[in-house]
Every structure is written in C-alpha cells, then in structure tokens.
PDB file of C-alpha atoms in Angstrom:
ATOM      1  CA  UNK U 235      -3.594  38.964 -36.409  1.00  0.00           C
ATOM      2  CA  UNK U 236      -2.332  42.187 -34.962  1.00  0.00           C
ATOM      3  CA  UNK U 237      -4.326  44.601 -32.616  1.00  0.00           C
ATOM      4  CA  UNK U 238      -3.402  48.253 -32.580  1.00  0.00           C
ATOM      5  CA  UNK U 239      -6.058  50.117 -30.196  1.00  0.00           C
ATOM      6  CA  UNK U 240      -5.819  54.111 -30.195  1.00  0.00           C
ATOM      7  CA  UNK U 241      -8.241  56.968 -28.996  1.00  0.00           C
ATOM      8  CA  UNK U 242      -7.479  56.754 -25.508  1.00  0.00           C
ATOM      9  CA  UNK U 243      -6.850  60.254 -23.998  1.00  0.00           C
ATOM     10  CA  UNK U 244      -7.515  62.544 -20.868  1.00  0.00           C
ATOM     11  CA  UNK U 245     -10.836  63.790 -20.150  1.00  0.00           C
ATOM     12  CA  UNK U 246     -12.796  65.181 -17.738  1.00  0.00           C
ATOM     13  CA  UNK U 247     -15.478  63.284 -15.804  1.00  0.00           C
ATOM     14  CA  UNK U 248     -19.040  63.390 -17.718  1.00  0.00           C
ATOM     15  CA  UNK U 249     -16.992  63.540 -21.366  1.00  0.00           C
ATOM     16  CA  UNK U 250     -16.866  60.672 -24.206  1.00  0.00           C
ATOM     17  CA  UNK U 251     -14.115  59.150 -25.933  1.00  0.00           C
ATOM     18  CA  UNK U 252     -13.990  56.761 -28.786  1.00  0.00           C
ATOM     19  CA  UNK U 253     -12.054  53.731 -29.050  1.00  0.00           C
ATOM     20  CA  UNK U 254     -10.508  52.314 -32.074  1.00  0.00           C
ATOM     21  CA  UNK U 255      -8.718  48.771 -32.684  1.00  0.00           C
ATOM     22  CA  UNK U 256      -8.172  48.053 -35.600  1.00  0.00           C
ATOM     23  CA  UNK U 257      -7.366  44.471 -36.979  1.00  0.00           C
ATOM     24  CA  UNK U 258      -4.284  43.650 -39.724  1.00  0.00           C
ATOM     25  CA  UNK U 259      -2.472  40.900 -40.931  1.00  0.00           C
ATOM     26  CA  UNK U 260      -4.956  37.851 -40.979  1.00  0.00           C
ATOM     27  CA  UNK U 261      -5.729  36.242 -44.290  1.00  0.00           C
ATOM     28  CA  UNK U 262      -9.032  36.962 -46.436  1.00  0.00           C
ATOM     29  CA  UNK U 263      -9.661  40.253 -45.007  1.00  0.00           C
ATOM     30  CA  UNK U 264     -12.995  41.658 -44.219  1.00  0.00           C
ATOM     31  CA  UNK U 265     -14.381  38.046 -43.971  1.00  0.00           C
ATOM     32  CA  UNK U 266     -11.698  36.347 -41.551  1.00  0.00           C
ATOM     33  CA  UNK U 267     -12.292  39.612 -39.088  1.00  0.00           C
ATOM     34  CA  UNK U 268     -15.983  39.098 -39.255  1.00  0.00           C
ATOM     35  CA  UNK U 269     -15.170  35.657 -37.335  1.00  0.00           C
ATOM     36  CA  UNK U 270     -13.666  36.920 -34.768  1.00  0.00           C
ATOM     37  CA  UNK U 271     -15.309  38.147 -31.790  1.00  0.00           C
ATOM     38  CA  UNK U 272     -14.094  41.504 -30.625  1.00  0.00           C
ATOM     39  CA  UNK U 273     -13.930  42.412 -26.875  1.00  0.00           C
ATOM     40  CA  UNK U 274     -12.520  45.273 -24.971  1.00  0.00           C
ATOM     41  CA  UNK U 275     -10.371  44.923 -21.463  1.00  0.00           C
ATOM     42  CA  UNK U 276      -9.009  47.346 -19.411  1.00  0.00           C
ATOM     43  CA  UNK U 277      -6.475  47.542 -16.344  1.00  0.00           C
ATOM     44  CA  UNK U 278      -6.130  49.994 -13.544  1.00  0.00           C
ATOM     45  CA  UNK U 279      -2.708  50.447 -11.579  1.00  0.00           C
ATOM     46  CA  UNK U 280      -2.410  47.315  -9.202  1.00  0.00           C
ATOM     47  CA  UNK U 281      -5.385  45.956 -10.643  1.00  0.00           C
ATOM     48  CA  UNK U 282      -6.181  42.765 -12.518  1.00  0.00           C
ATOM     49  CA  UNK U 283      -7.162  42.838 -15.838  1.00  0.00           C
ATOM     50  CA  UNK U 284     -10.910  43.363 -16.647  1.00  0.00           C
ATOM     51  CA  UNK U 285     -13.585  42.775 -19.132  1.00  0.00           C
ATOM     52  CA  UNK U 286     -15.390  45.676 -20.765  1.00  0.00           C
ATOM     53  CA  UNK U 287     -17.464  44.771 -23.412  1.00  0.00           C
ATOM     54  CA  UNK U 288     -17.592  41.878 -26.473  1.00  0.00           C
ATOM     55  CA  UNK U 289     -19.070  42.100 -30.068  1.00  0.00           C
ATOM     56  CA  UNK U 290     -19.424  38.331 -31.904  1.00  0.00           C
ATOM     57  CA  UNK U 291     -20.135  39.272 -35.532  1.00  0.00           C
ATOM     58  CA  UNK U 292     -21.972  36.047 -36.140  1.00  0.00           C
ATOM     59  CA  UNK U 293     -25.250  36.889 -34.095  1.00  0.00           C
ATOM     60  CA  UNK U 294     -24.684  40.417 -33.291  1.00  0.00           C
ATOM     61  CA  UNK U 295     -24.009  39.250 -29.881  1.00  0.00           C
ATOM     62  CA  UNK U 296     -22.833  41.643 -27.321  1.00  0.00           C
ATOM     63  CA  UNK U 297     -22.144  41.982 -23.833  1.00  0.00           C
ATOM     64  CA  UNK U 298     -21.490  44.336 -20.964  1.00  0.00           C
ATOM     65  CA  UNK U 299     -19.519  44.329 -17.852  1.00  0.00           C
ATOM     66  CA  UNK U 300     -22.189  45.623 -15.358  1.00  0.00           C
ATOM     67  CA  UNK U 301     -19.718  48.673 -14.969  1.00  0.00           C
ATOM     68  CA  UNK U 302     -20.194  49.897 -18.282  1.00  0.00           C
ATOM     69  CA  UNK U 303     -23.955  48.565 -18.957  1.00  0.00           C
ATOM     70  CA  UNK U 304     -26.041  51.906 -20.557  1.00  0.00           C
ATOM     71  CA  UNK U 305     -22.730  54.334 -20.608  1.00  0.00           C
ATOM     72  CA  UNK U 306     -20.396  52.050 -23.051  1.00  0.00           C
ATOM     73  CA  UNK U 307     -21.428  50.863 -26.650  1.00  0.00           C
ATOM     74  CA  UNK U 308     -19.514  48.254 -28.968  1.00  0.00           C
ATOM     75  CA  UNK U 309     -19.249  48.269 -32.462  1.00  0.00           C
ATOM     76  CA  UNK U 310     -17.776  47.064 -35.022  1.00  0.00           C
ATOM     77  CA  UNK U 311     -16.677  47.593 -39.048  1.00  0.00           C
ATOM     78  CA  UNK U 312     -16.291  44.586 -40.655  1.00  0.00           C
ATOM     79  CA  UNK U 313     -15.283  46.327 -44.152  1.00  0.00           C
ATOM     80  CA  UNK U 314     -12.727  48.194 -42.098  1.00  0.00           C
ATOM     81  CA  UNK U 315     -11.591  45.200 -39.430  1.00  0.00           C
ATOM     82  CA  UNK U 316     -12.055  48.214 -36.878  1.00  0.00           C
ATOM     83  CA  UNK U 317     -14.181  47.206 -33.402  1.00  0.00           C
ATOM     84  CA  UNK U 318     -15.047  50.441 -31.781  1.00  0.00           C
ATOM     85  CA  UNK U 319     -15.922  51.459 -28.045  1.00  0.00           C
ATOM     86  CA  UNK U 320     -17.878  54.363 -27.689  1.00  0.00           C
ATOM     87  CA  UNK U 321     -17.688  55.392 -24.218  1.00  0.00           C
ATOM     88  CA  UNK U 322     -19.925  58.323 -22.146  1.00  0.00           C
ATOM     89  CA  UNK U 323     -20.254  59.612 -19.202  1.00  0.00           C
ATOM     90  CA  UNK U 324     -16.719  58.624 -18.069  1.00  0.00           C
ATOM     91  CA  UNK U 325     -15.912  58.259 -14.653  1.00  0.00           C
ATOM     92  CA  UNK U 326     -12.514  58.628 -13.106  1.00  0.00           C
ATOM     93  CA  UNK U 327     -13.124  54.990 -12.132  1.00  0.00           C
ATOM     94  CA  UNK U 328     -12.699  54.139 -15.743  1.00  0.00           C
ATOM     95  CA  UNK U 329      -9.057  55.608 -15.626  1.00  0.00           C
ATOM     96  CA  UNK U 330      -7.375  52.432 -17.017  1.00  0.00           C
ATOM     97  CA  UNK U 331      -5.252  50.728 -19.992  1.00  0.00           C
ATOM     98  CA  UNK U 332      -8.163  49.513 -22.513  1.00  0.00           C
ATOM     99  CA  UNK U 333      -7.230  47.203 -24.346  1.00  0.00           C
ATOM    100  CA  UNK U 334      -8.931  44.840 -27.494  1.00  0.00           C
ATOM    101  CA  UNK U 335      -8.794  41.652 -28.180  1.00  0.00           C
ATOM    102  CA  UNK U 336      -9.767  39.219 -30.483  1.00  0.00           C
ATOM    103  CA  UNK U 337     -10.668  35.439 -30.385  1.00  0.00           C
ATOM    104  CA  UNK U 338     -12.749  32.330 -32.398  1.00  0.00           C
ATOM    105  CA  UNK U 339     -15.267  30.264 -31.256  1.00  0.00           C
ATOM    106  CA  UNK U 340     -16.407  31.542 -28.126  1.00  0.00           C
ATOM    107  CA  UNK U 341     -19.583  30.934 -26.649  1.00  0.00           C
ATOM    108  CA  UNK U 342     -21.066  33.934 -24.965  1.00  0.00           C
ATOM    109  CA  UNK U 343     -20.768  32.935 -21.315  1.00  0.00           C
ATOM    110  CA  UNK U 344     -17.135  32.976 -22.177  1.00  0.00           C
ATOM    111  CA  UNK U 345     -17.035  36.437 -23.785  1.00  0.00           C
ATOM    112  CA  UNK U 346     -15.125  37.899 -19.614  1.00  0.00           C
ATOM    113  CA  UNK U 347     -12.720  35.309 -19.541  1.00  0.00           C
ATOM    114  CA  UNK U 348      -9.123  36.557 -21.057  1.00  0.00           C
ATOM    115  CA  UNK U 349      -8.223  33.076 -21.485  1.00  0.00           C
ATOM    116  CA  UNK U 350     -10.215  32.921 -24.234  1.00  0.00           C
ATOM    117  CA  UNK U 351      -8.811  35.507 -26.529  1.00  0.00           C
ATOM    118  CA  UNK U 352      -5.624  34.699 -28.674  1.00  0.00           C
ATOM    119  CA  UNK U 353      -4.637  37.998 -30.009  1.00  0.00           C
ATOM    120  CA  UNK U 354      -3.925  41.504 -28.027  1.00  0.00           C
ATOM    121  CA  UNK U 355      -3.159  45.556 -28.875  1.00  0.00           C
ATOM    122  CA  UNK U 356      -1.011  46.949 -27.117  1.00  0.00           C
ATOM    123  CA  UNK U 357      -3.214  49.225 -25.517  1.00  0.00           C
ATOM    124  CA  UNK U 358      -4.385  52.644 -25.098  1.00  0.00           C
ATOM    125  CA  UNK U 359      -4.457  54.723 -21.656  1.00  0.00           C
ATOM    126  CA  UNK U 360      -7.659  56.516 -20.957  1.00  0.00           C
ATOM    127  CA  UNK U 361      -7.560  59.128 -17.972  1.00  0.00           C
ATOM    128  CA  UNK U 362     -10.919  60.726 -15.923  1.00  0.00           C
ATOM    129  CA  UNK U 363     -10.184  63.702 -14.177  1.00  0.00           C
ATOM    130  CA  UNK U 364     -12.609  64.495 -11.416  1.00  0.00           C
TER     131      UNK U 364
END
C-alpha cells in the first residue's frame, strides 16, 4: 500500500485546512482500504512523533488526541481510498509534518501507538502563523 498525504500549507492562526491521503496499490480496491484503519500523525522540529486522530472503517470507530478533540475531524472515502483530516481553528502549536498511516487489526486502545501501523506517506508540512 502506498500513502501520499497532500493539503498541508501555511495559514494563519484561527484558519482550516484539509488533509488528504490517499491510498494506492493494494489489491481489491475499495474493499481492501475499507480494512484498514486510517490514522493521522504529526511531528514538530525536535519533537517525537505524535498521534492525531484514527478512523477504523469496520465500526466507524474514531479517536482523538486530546489536542485536537472538538477542532479536528476524520474522515474517510472508501470508494475513493482517501482518509481526510479536516482541521479548524489551527493553532501555531499545530505547526508540524502530518502524516497518515494505515494499519490491520488494531484494537482501539492501540489506535496512538505508531508501532502499530505498517504503511506511511511521506508527509505534508502544515504551518500556523500567529
């Protein structure tokens, strides 16, 4: 499977962006993405990577990094293999490399853990002026 995240940009605090990673390369299409689950990381400079936010097709199950909680929103296309992150009210402390990710069989305590996830974009660099 290969990740390609875009939509990353520089905006000021209070704006939105939209995230985009869309999934290629996997067998049967539309119905091997929809067993993935879909999760968003980012890094800061000198910082380690973090979790954002996870979609698991199965249940609709998502999760938030407390960060994020009632700003950010996940979704996902399966008939496009596109996961989406929908993020508002930016804050310059969101300045970071996001990056998706994509992994099976994960129960949702461990949605945060990078370990878990086999397959990586190559991320996209979102900046929040003050």
């Amino acid at each position: 499977v290969q990740l390609q995240a875009f939509g990353g940009g520089l905006v000021q605090a209070g704006d939105s962006l939209r995230l985009s990673c869309a999934a290629s390369g996997h067998t049967a299409s539309e119905r091997a993405f929809g067993t993935y689950t879909m999760s968003w990381f980012r890094q800061a400079p000198g910082k380690e990577r973090e979790f954002v936010s996870a979609f698991r097709a199965s249940d609709r199950s998502t999760k938030y990094a407390d960060s994020v909680r009632g700003r950010f929103t996940i979704s996902r296309d399966n008939s496009k293999n596109t996961v989406y992150l929908q993020m508002n009210n930016l804050k310059p402390e969101d300045t970071a490399v996001y990056y998706c990710a994509a992994g099976l069989r994960l129960i949702r305590s461990s949605f945060d853990q990078k370990t878990q996830y086999t397959y990586w974009g190559q991320g996209t660099q979102v900046t929040v002026s003050s």
